[in-house]
PDB file of C-alpha atoms in Angstrom:
ATOM      1  CA  MET A   1      -8.082  12.650 -19.698  1.00  0.00           C
ATOM      2  CA  ASP A   2      -7.545   9.904 -17.150  1.00  0.00           C
ATOM      3  CA  TYR A   3      -7.795  10.204 -13.376  1.00  0.00           C
ATOM      4  CA  SER A   4      -5.518   7.207 -12.788  1.00  0.00           C
ATOM      5  CA  ALA A   5      -2.063   7.775 -11.362  1.00  0.00           C
ATOM      6  CA  GLN A   6       0.887   6.614 -13.452  1.00  0.00           C
ATOM      7  CA  PHE A   7       2.192   4.199 -10.857  1.00  0.00           C
ATOM      8  CA  ARG A   8       5.815   3.117 -11.115  1.00  0.00           C
ATOM      9  CA  ARG A   9       6.401  -0.559 -10.346  1.00  0.00           C
ATOM     10  CA  GLU A  10       9.147  -2.907  -9.283  1.00  0.00           C
ATOM     11  CA  ALA A  11       9.930  -6.156 -11.104  1.00  0.00           C
ATOM     12  CA  THR A  12       7.660  -7.959  -8.620  1.00  0.00           C
ATOM     13  CA  GLY A  13       4.716  -5.832  -9.730  1.00  0.00           C
ATOM     14  CA  GLU A  14       4.607  -3.928  -6.451  1.00  0.00           C
ATOM     15  CA  LEU A  15       4.565  -0.156  -6.436  1.00  0.00           C
ATOM     16  CA  THR A  16       7.912   1.627  -6.374  1.00  0.00           C
ATOM     17  CA  LEU A  17       8.152   3.445  -3.050  1.00  0.00           C
ATOM     18  CA  LYS A  18      11.185   5.618  -3.682  1.00  0.00           C
ATOM     19  CA  PRO A  19      10.579   9.083  -5.143  1.00  0.00           C
ATOM     20  CA  SER A  20      11.064   9.901  -8.798  1.00  0.00           C
ATOM     21  CA  PRO A  21      13.960  12.197  -9.798  1.00  0.00           C
ATOM     22  CA  GLU A  22      11.487  15.079 -10.070  1.00  0.00           C
ATOM     23  CA  ALA A  23      10.198  14.403  -6.564  1.00  0.00           C
ATOM     24  CA  VAL A  24      13.740  14.124  -5.177  1.00  0.00           C
ATOM     25  CA  ALA A  25      14.584  17.546  -6.613  1.00  0.00           C
ATOM     26  CA  LEU A  26      11.441  19.135  -5.183  1.00  0.00           C
ATOM     27  CA  ALA A  27      12.028  17.625  -1.742  1.00  0.00           C
ATOM     28  CA  ALA A  28      15.644  18.823  -1.730  1.00  0.00           C
ATOM     29  CA  ALA A  29      14.578  22.345  -2.674  1.00  0.00           C
ATOM     30  CA  TYR A  30      11.962  22.315   0.076  1.00  0.00           C
ATOM     31  CA  ARG A  31      14.497  21.247   2.699  1.00  0.00           C
ATOM     32  CA  LYS A  32      16.788  24.102   1.697  1.00  0.00           C
ATOM     33  CA  ASN A  33      13.989  26.646   1.909  1.00  0.00           C
ATOM     34  CA  PRO A  34      11.049  25.232   3.895  1.00  0.00           C
ATOM     35  CA  THR A  35       8.905  28.330   3.569  1.00  0.00           C
ATOM     36  CA  PRO A  36       5.401  27.472   4.751  1.00  0.00           C
ATOM     37  CA  GLY A  37       2.777  28.104   2.125  1.00  0.00           C
ATOM     38  CA  ARG A  38      -0.832  29.014   2.611  1.00  0.00           C
ATOM     39  CA  SER A  39      -3.404  26.240   2.839  1.00  0.00           C
ATOM     40  CA  TRP A  40      -6.709  26.829   1.077  1.00  0.00           C
ATOM     41  CA  PRO A  41     -10.193  25.586   1.981  1.00  0.00           C
ATOM     42  CA  ALA A  42     -11.652  22.564   0.218  1.00  0.00           C
ATOM     43  CA  ALA A  43     -14.043  24.698  -1.832  1.00  0.00           C
ATOM     44  CA  ARG A  44     -11.197  26.650  -3.406  1.00  0.00           C
ATOM     45  CA  VAL A  45      -9.093  23.513  -3.955  1.00  0.00           C
ATOM     46  CA  LYS A  46     -12.034  21.916  -5.767  1.00  0.00           C
ATOM     47  CA  GLU A  47     -12.700  25.039  -7.818  1.00  0.00           C
ATOM     48  CA  GLU A  48      -9.097  25.138  -9.016  1.00  0.00           C
ATOM     49  CA  ALA A  49      -9.158  21.398  -9.753  1.00  0.00           C
ATOM     50  CA  ILE A  50     -12.306  21.786 -11.851  1.00  0.00           C
ATOM     51  CA  ALA A  51     -10.597  24.567 -13.791  1.00  0.00           C
ATOM     52  CA  ARG A  52      -7.570  22.341 -14.488  1.00  0.00           C
ATOM     53  CA  VAL A  53      -9.782  19.499 -15.679  1.00  0.00           C
ATOM     54  CA  ALA A  54     -11.738  21.813 -17.972  1.00  0.00           C
ATOM     55  CA  ALA A  55      -8.548  23.381 -19.353  1.00  0.00           C
ATOM     56  CA  ALA A  56      -7.262  19.908 -20.250  1.00  0.00           C
ATOM     57  CA  GLY A  57     -10.490  19.034 -22.043  1.00  0.00           C
ATOM     58  CA  GLY A  58     -11.707  16.648 -19.351  1.00  0.00           C
ATOM     59  CA  ASP A  59     -15.165  16.148 -17.894  1.00  0.00           C
ATOM     60  CA  SER A  60     -15.324  18.564 -14.965  1.00  0.00           C
ATOM     61  CA  SER A  61     -18.394  16.755 -13.614  1.00  0.00           C
ATOM     62  CA  CYS A  62     -16.329  13.583 -13.064  1.00  0.00           C
ATOM     63  CA  HIS A  63     -15.619  13.313  -9.342  1.00  0.00           C
ATOM     64  CA  GLN A  64     -12.539  11.122  -9.860  1.00  0.00           C
ATOM     65  CA  LEU A  65     -10.991  13.541 -12.342  1.00  0.00           C
ATOM     66  CA  VAL A  66     -11.541  16.479 -10.019  1.00  0.00           C
ATOM     67  CA  LEU A  67      -9.959  14.566  -7.142  1.00  0.00           C
ATOM     68  CA  SER A  68      -6.963  13.646  -9.287  1.00  0.00           C
ATOM     69  CA  GLU A  69      -6.339  17.315 -10.116  1.00  0.00           C
ATOM     70  CA  SER A  70      -6.791  18.559  -6.539  1.00  0.00           C
ATOM     71  CA  ALA A  71      -3.669  20.192  -5.104  1.00  0.00           C
ATOM     72  CA  LEU A  72      -1.827  19.227  -1.937  1.00  0.00           C
ATOM     73  CA  GLN A  73      -2.124  21.821   0.826  1.00  0.00           C
ATOM     74  CA  PHE A  74       0.739  20.605   2.995  1.00  0.00           C
ATOM     75  CA  GLY A  75       4.279  19.317   3.034  1.00  0.00           C
ATOM     76  CA  GLN A  76       7.176  19.247   0.645  1.00  0.00           C
ATOM     77  CA  TYR A  77       5.007  18.781  -2.437  1.00  0.00           C
ATOM     78  CA  ARG A  78       2.494  21.498  -1.622  1.00  0.00           C
ATOM     79  CA  GLY A  79       0.753  22.672  -4.792  1.00  0.00           C
ATOM     80  CA  LYS A  80       1.280  19.416  -6.685  1.00  0.00           C
ATOM     81  CA  THR A  81      -1.805  17.392  -7.596  1.00  0.00           C
ATOM     82  CA  PHE A  82      -2.915  14.157  -5.974  1.00  0.00           C
ATOM     83  CA  LYS A  83      -2.322  12.355  -9.259  1.00  0.00           C
ATOM     84  CA  TRP A  84       1.202  13.734  -9.420  1.00  0.00           C
ATOM     85  CA  LEU A  85       1.952  12.555  -5.886  1.00  0.00           C
ATOM     86  CA  LEU A  86       0.846   8.968  -6.468  1.00  0.00           C
ATOM     87  CA  SER A  87       2.756   8.949  -9.751  1.00  0.00           C
ATOM     88  CA  ASN A  88       5.981  10.280  -8.223  1.00  0.00           C
ATOM     89  CA  ASP A  89       6.286   9.353  -4.544  1.00  0.00           C
ATOM     90  CA  VAL A  90       4.144   6.474  -3.312  1.00  0.00           C
ATOM     91  CA  GLY A  91       6.339   6.014  -0.229  1.00  0.00           C
ATOM     92  CA  TYR A  92       5.648   9.547   0.991  1.00  0.00           C
ATOM     93  CA  ALA A  93       1.945   9.249   0.201  1.00  0.00           C
ATOM     94  CA  ALA A  94       1.693   5.935   2.065  1.00  0.00           C
ATOM     95  CA  MET A  95       3.467   7.412   5.085  1.00  0.00           C
ATOM     96  CA  VAL A  96       1.217  10.485   5.207  1.00  0.00           C
ATOM     97  CA  LEU A  97      -1.986   8.514   4.738  1.00  0.00           C
ATOM     98  CA  ALA A  98      -1.069   5.755   7.198  1.00  0.00           C
ATOM     99  CA  VAL A  99      -0.652   8.400   9.898  1.00  0.00           C
ATOM    100  CA  HIS A 100      -3.814  10.214   8.814  1.00  0.00           C
ATOM    101  CA  GLN A 101      -5.887   7.020   8.853  1.00  0.00           C
ATOM    102  CA  ARG A 102      -4.712   6.245  12.361  1.00  0.00           C
ATOM    103  CA  GLU A 103      -5.474   9.774  13.570  1.00  0.00           C
ATOM    104  CA  ARG A 104      -9.021   9.569  12.265  1.00  0.00           C
ATOM    105  CA  GLU A 105      -9.518   6.102  13.752  1.00  0.00           C
ATOM    106  CA  ASP A 106      -8.262   7.384  17.107  1.00  0.00           C
ATOM    107  CA  GLY A 107     -11.027   9.975  17.147  1.00  0.00           C
ATOM    108  CA  ASP A 108      -9.410  13.076  15.647  1.00  0.00           C
ATOM    109  CA  THR A 109     -12.318  14.934  14.043  1.00  0.00           C
ATOM    110  CA  THR A 110     -10.363  18.096  13.228  1.00  0.00           C
ATOM    111  CA  GLN A 111     -11.701  19.816  10.128  1.00  0.00           C
ATOM    112  CA  SER A 112      -8.767  22.091   9.371  1.00  0.00           C
ATOM    113  CA  PHE A 113      -7.883  22.834   5.749  1.00  0.00           C
ATOM    114  CA  ILE A 114      -4.936  20.422   5.959  1.00  0.00           C
ATOM    115  CA  MET A 115      -6.883  17.568   7.548  1.00  0.00           C
ATOM    116  CA  GLY A 116      -9.662  18.028   5.010  1.00  0.00           C
ATOM    117  CA  ASN A 117      -7.086  17.923   2.230  1.00  0.00           C
ATOM    118  CA  LYS A 118      -5.687  14.664   3.593  1.00  0.00           C
ATOM    119  CA  ASP A 119      -9.224  13.255   3.763  1.00  0.00           C
ATOM    120  CA  ALA A 120      -9.590  14.043   0.065  1.00  0.00           C
ATOM    121  CA  LEU A 121      -6.186  12.520  -0.723  1.00  0.00           C
ATOM    122  CA  LEU A 122      -7.228   9.338   1.080  1.00  0.00           C
ATOM    123  CA  ARG A 123     -10.415   9.201  -1.003  1.00  0.00           C
ATOM    124  CA  TYR A 124      -8.320   9.494  -4.159  1.00  0.00           C
ATOM    125  CA  ALA A 125      -5.902   6.790  -2.963  1.00  0.00           C
ATOM    126  CA  GLY A 126      -8.938   4.622  -2.250  1.00  0.00           C
ATOM    127  CA  LEU A 127      -9.651   4.466  -5.975  1.00  0.00           C
ATOM    128  CA  PHE A 128      -6.603   2.185  -6.349  1.00  0.00           C
ATOM    129  CA  PRO A 129      -6.482  -1.116  -4.410  1.00  0.00           C
ATOM    130  CA  VAL A 130      -2.726  -1.386  -4.962  1.00  0.00           C
ATOM    131  CA  MET A 131      -2.237   1.998  -3.264  1.00  0.00           C
ATOM    132  CA  MET A 132      -4.401   0.964  -0.333  1.00  0.00           C
ATOM    133  CA  ALA A 133      -2.279  -2.190  -0.063  1.00  0.00           C
ATOM    134  CA  ALA A 134       0.826   0.010   0.261  1.00  0.00           C
ATOM    135  CA  ILE A 135      -0.848   2.053   3.010  1.00  0.00           C
ATOM    136  CA  SER A 136      -1.896  -1.134   4.783  1.00  0.00           C
ATOM    137  CA  GLU A 137       1.644  -2.493   4.664  1.00  0.00           C
ATOM    138  CA  ARG A 138       2.989   0.748   6.061  1.00  0.00           C
ATOM    139  CA  ARG A 139       0.634   0.455   9.021  1.00  0.00           C
ATOM    140  CA  VAL A 140       1.369  -3.225   9.546  1.00  0.00           C
ATOM    141  CA  ARG A 141       5.103  -2.559   9.619  1.00  0.00           C
ATOM    142  CA  GLU A 142       4.597   0.246  12.124  1.00  0.00           C
ATOM    143  CA  GLY A 143       2.595  -2.086  14.349  1.00  0.00           C
ATOM    144  CA  HIS A 144      -0.701  -0.256  13.823  1.00  0.00           C
ATOM    145  CA  GLY A 145      -2.307  -2.439  11.186  1.00  0.00           C
ATOM    146  CA  THR A 146      -5.630  -4.184  11.626  1.00  0.00           C
ATOM    147  CA  PRO A 147      -6.147  -7.838  10.641  1.00  0.00           C
ATOM    148  CA  ALA A 148      -8.065  -6.606   7.594  1.00  0.00           C
ATOM    149  CA  GLN A 149      -5.077  -4.482   6.571  1.00  0.00           C
ATOM    150  CA  GLU A 150      -2.712  -7.418   7.034  1.00  0.00           C
ATOM    151  CA  ASP A 151      -4.969  -9.334   4.643  1.00  0.00           C
ATOM    152  CA  GLN A 152      -4.373  -6.692   1.946  1.00  0.00           C
ATOM    153  CA  VAL A 153      -0.564  -6.698   2.028  1.00  0.00           C
ATOM    154  CA  LEU A 154       0.954  -8.048  -1.180  1.00  0.00           C
ATOM    155  CA  VAL A 155       3.302 -11.030  -0.988  1.00  0.00           C
ATOM    156  CA  GLY A 156       5.994  -9.257  -3.000  1.00  0.00           C
ATOM    157  CA  PHE A 157       8.214 -12.242  -3.852  1.00  0.00           C
ATOM    158  CA  GLY A 158       8.121 -15.466  -5.820  1.00  0.00           C
ATOM    159  CA  ASN A 159       5.652 -16.465  -8.504  1.00  0.00           C
ATOM    160  CA  PHE A 160       2.738 -15.243  -6.383  1.00  0.00           C
ATOM    161  CA  ALA A 161       4.198 -11.799  -5.668  1.00  0.00           C
ATOM    162  CA  ALA A 162       1.094  -9.943  -6.832  1.00  0.00           C
ATOM    163  CA  MET A 163      -1.286 -11.873  -4.571  1.00  0.00           C
ATOM    164  CA  SER A 164      -2.421 -10.573  -1.191  1.00  0.00           C
ATOM    165  CA  PHE A 165      -1.446 -12.395   1.988  1.00  0.00           C
ATOM    166  CA  LYS A 166      -5.076 -13.423   2.483  1.00  0.00           C
ATOM    167  CA  ASP A 167      -5.624 -14.735  -1.036  1.00  0.00           C
ATOM    168  CA  LEU A 168      -2.419 -16.774  -1.009  1.00  0.00           C
ATOM    169  CA  TYR A 169      -2.949 -18.166   2.488  1.00  0.00           C
ATOM    170  CA  GLU A 170      -6.513 -19.224   1.693  1.00  0.00           C
ATOM    171  CA  ALA A 171      -5.715 -20.673  -1.746  1.00  0.00           C
ATOM    172  CA  THR A 172      -6.641 -24.329  -2.131  1.00  0.00           C
ATOM    173  CA  ASP A 173      -4.633 -25.391  -5.173  1.00  0.00           C
ATOM    174  CA  ARG A 174      -1.543 -27.532  -4.747  1.00  0.00           C
ATOM    175  CA  ASP A 175       1.032 -24.983  -5.950  1.00  0.00           C
ATOM    176  CA  ARG A 176      -0.091 -22.180  -3.671  1.00  0.00           C
ATOM    177  CA  LYS A 177      -0.583 -24.406  -0.648  1.00  0.00           C
ATOM    178  CA  GLY A 178       2.879 -25.830  -1.259  1.00  0.00           C
ATOM    179  CA  PHE A 179       4.363 -22.357  -1.479  1.00  0.00           C
ATOM    180  CA  VAL A 180       2.860 -21.371   1.880  1.00  0.00           C
ATOM    181  CA  LYS A 181       4.284 -24.544   3.456  1.00  0.00           C
ATOM    182  CA  TRP A 182       7.679 -23.762   1.960  1.00  0.00           C
ATOM    183  CA  VAL A 183       7.643 -20.207   3.330  1.00  0.00           C
ATOM    184  CA  LYS A 184       6.846 -21.489   6.819  1.00  0.00           C
ATOM    185  CA  ARG A 185      10.041 -23.579   6.818  1.00  0.00           C
ATOM    186  CA  GLN A 186      12.413 -20.823   5.737  1.00  0.00           C
ATOM    187  CA  SER A 187      14.711 -18.577   7.746  1.00  0.00           C
ATOM    188  CA  SER A 188      14.066 -14.950   6.885  1.00  0.00           C
ATOM    189  CA  ARG A 189      15.871 -11.708   7.438  1.00  0.00           C
ATOM    190  CA  PRO A 190      14.230  -9.013   9.577  1.00  0.00           C
ATOM    191  CA  GLY A 191      12.351  -6.460   7.526  1.00  0.00           C
ATOM    192  CA  THR A 192      11.825  -8.657   4.470  1.00  0.00           C
ATOM    193  CA  LYS A 193       8.481  -9.461   2.937  1.00  0.00           C
ATOM    194  CA  MET A 194       9.079 -13.117   3.725  1.00  0.00           C
ATOM    195  CA  GLU A 195       9.348 -12.347   7.447  1.00  0.00           C
ATOM    196  CA  LEU A 196       6.156 -10.289   7.287  1.00  0.00           C
ATOM    197  CA  PHE A 197       4.310 -13.093   5.504  1.00  0.00           C
ATOM    198  CA  GLN A 198       5.599 -15.653   8.013  1.00  0.00           C
ATOM    199  CA  LYS A 199       4.148 -13.573  10.858  1.00  0.00           C
ATOM    200  CA  TYR A 200       0.849 -13.439   9.014  1.00  0.00           C
ATOM    201  CA  ILE A 201       0.868 -17.208   8.483  1.00  0.00           C
ATOM    202  CA  ARG A 202       1.547 -17.805  12.180  1.00  0.00           C
ATOM    203  CA  ARG A 203      -1.373 -15.595  13.172  1.00  0.00           C
ATOM    204  CA  ARG A 204      -3.747 -17.279  10.752  1.00  0.00           C
ATOM    205  CA  ASP A 205      -2.541 -20.738  11.798  1.00  0.00           C
ATOM    206  CA  ALA A 206      -3.137 -19.863  15.460  1.00  0.00           C
ATOM    207  CA  GLU A 207      -6.702 -18.887  14.626  1.00  0.00           C
ATOM    208  CA  MET A 208      -7.242 -22.381  13.237  1.00  0.00           C
ATOM    209  CA  LEU A 209      -6.139 -24.185  16.409  1.00  0.00           C
ATOM    210  CA  PRO A 210      -8.731 -26.274  18.305  1.00  0.00           C
ATOM    211  CA  GLY A 211     -11.083 -23.941  20.082  1.00  0.00           C
ATOM    212  CA  SER A 212     -10.585 -21.224  17.484  1.00  0.00           C
ATOM    213  CA  ALA A 213     -12.445 -22.925  14.657  1.00  0.00           C
ATOM    214  CA  PRO A 214     -14.926 -25.765  14.163  1.00  0.00           C
ATOM    215  CA  PRO A 215     -13.251 -29.181  13.811  1.00  0.00           C
ATOM    216  CA  VAL A 216     -12.791 -30.454  10.308  1.00  0.00           C
ATOM    217  CA  ALA A 217     -14.470 -33.779   9.575  1.00  0.00           C
ATOM    218  CA  ALA A 218     -12.081 -36.610   8.839  1.00  0.00           C
ATOM    219  CA  SER A 219     -11.856 -37.576   5.194  1.00  0.00           C
ATOM    220  CA  SER A 220     -11.711 -41.135   3.969  1.00  0.00           C
ATOM    221  CA  SER A 221      -9.870 -40.079   0.851  1.00  0.00           C
ATOM    222  CA  ALA A 222      -6.139 -40.515   0.523  1.00  0.00           C
ATOM    223  CA  PRO A 223      -4.080 -37.554   1.788  1.00  0.00           C
ATOM    224  CA  GLU A 224      -2.882 -35.090  -0.787  1.00  0.00           C
ATOM    225  CA  GLU A 225       0.683 -35.668  -1.861  1.00  0.00           C
ATOM    226  CA  GLU A 226       2.948 -32.920  -0.551  1.00  0.00           C
ATOM    227  CA  PRO A 227       5.085 -31.331  -3.259  1.00  0.00           C
ATOM    228  CA  SER A 228       8.786 -32.059  -3.160  1.00  0.00           C
ATOM    229  CA  ASP A 229      11.363 -29.457  -2.166  1.00  0.00           C
ATOM    230  CA  GLU A 230      12.523 -29.420  -5.783  1.00  0.00           C
ATOM    231  CA  ALA A 231       9.037 -28.504  -6.969  1.00  0.00           C
ATOM    232  CA  LEU A 232       8.722 -25.802  -4.345  1.00  0.00           C
ATOM    233  CA  LEU A 233      12.106 -24.360  -5.229  1.00  0.00           C
ATOM    234  CA  ALA A 234      10.971 -24.160  -8.836  1.00  0.00           C
ATOM    235  CA  VAL A 235       7.970 -22.115  -7.723  1.00  0.00           C
ATOM    236  CA  VAL A 236      10.205 -19.551  -6.036  1.00  0.00           C
ATOM    237  CA  SER A 237      12.963 -19.555  -8.611  1.00  0.00           C
ATOM    238  CA  HIS A 238      12.604 -15.839  -9.204  1.00  0.00           C
ATOM    239  CA  MET A 239      12.443 -14.874  -5.561  1.00  0.00           C
ATOM    240  CA  ASP A 240      14.637 -12.154  -4.121  1.00  0.00           C
ATOM    241  CA  VAL A 241      14.240 -12.557  -0.393  1.00  0.00           C
ATOM    242  CA  SER A 242      17.182 -10.342   0.446  1.00  0.00           C
ATOM    243  CA  ALA A 243      15.467  -7.186  -0.675  1.00  0.00           C
ATOM    244  CA  ALA A 244      13.818  -5.471   2.262  1.00  0.00           C
ATOM    245  CA  PHE A 245      10.689  -3.469   1.711  1.00  0.00           C
ATOM    246  CA  SER A 246      12.258  -0.007   2.160  1.00  0.00           C
ATOM    247  CA  TRP A 247      10.330   2.982   3.334  1.00  0.00           C
ATOM    248  CA  MET A 248      11.318   6.612   2.907  1.00  0.00           C
ATOM    249  CA  VAL A 249      10.951   8.274   6.283  1.00  0.00           C
ATOM    250  CA  LEU A 250       9.997  11.729   5.115  1.00  0.00           C
ATOM    251  CA  GLU A 251       8.249  14.138   7.417  1.00  0.00           C
ATOM    252  CA  ALA A 252       4.891  15.505   6.337  1.00  0.00           C
ATOM    253  CA  VAL A 253       5.064  19.173   7.204  1.00  0.00           C
ATOM    254  CA  SER A 254       1.722  20.598   8.151  1.00  0.00           C
TER     255      SER A 254
END
């Protein structure tokens, strides 16, 4: 028995944000009959999760397994497990957890059954860096992301799609440095990953201006040859810059 979510992915390697057919059907049924269900305390949620793990032959002492089998106590997927949610609707999970993170950071210390359940869901999501990257991107796009969260956002296009903004920006090899230079020169459509990366590059570049960082000693070596446009175009031959990073705006019903 595995605690890992069965993430669905796009061709770029990023997580698929749109809901699975099963999730779409459940959400539609909920909208037709949004009967509020009862939310249970964390102790009962954990007890039921342990029972599910044991029934499936898993190790009920494994914290990650128990988290994965914990049931949602809110919203349109109430009663489904955390593992199910991350396997079937990453966009909804990212939206819920981006809001929850911000609420906690703003000082909300509420310990209701629902808030406690979201705390547990965030701990489960934290087991997967790629899921945390999706949450970070959600917050960045909403204008509430921290610099550290901007660092985590995945590039999402080109041959370096699976790299984070930070790792690609700070790369020192010729290909990656050339790619960053190429991105800086492009026109991008609003809402695309390229536009988001360009904003990140501008912020990082500004931090390197005189007065923001120690001066770099002059080198007596010959300057590095800048790659040609043809070489850079080859690097991004598989890029799809027209695809915006879509988000499902689904309300989390408490």
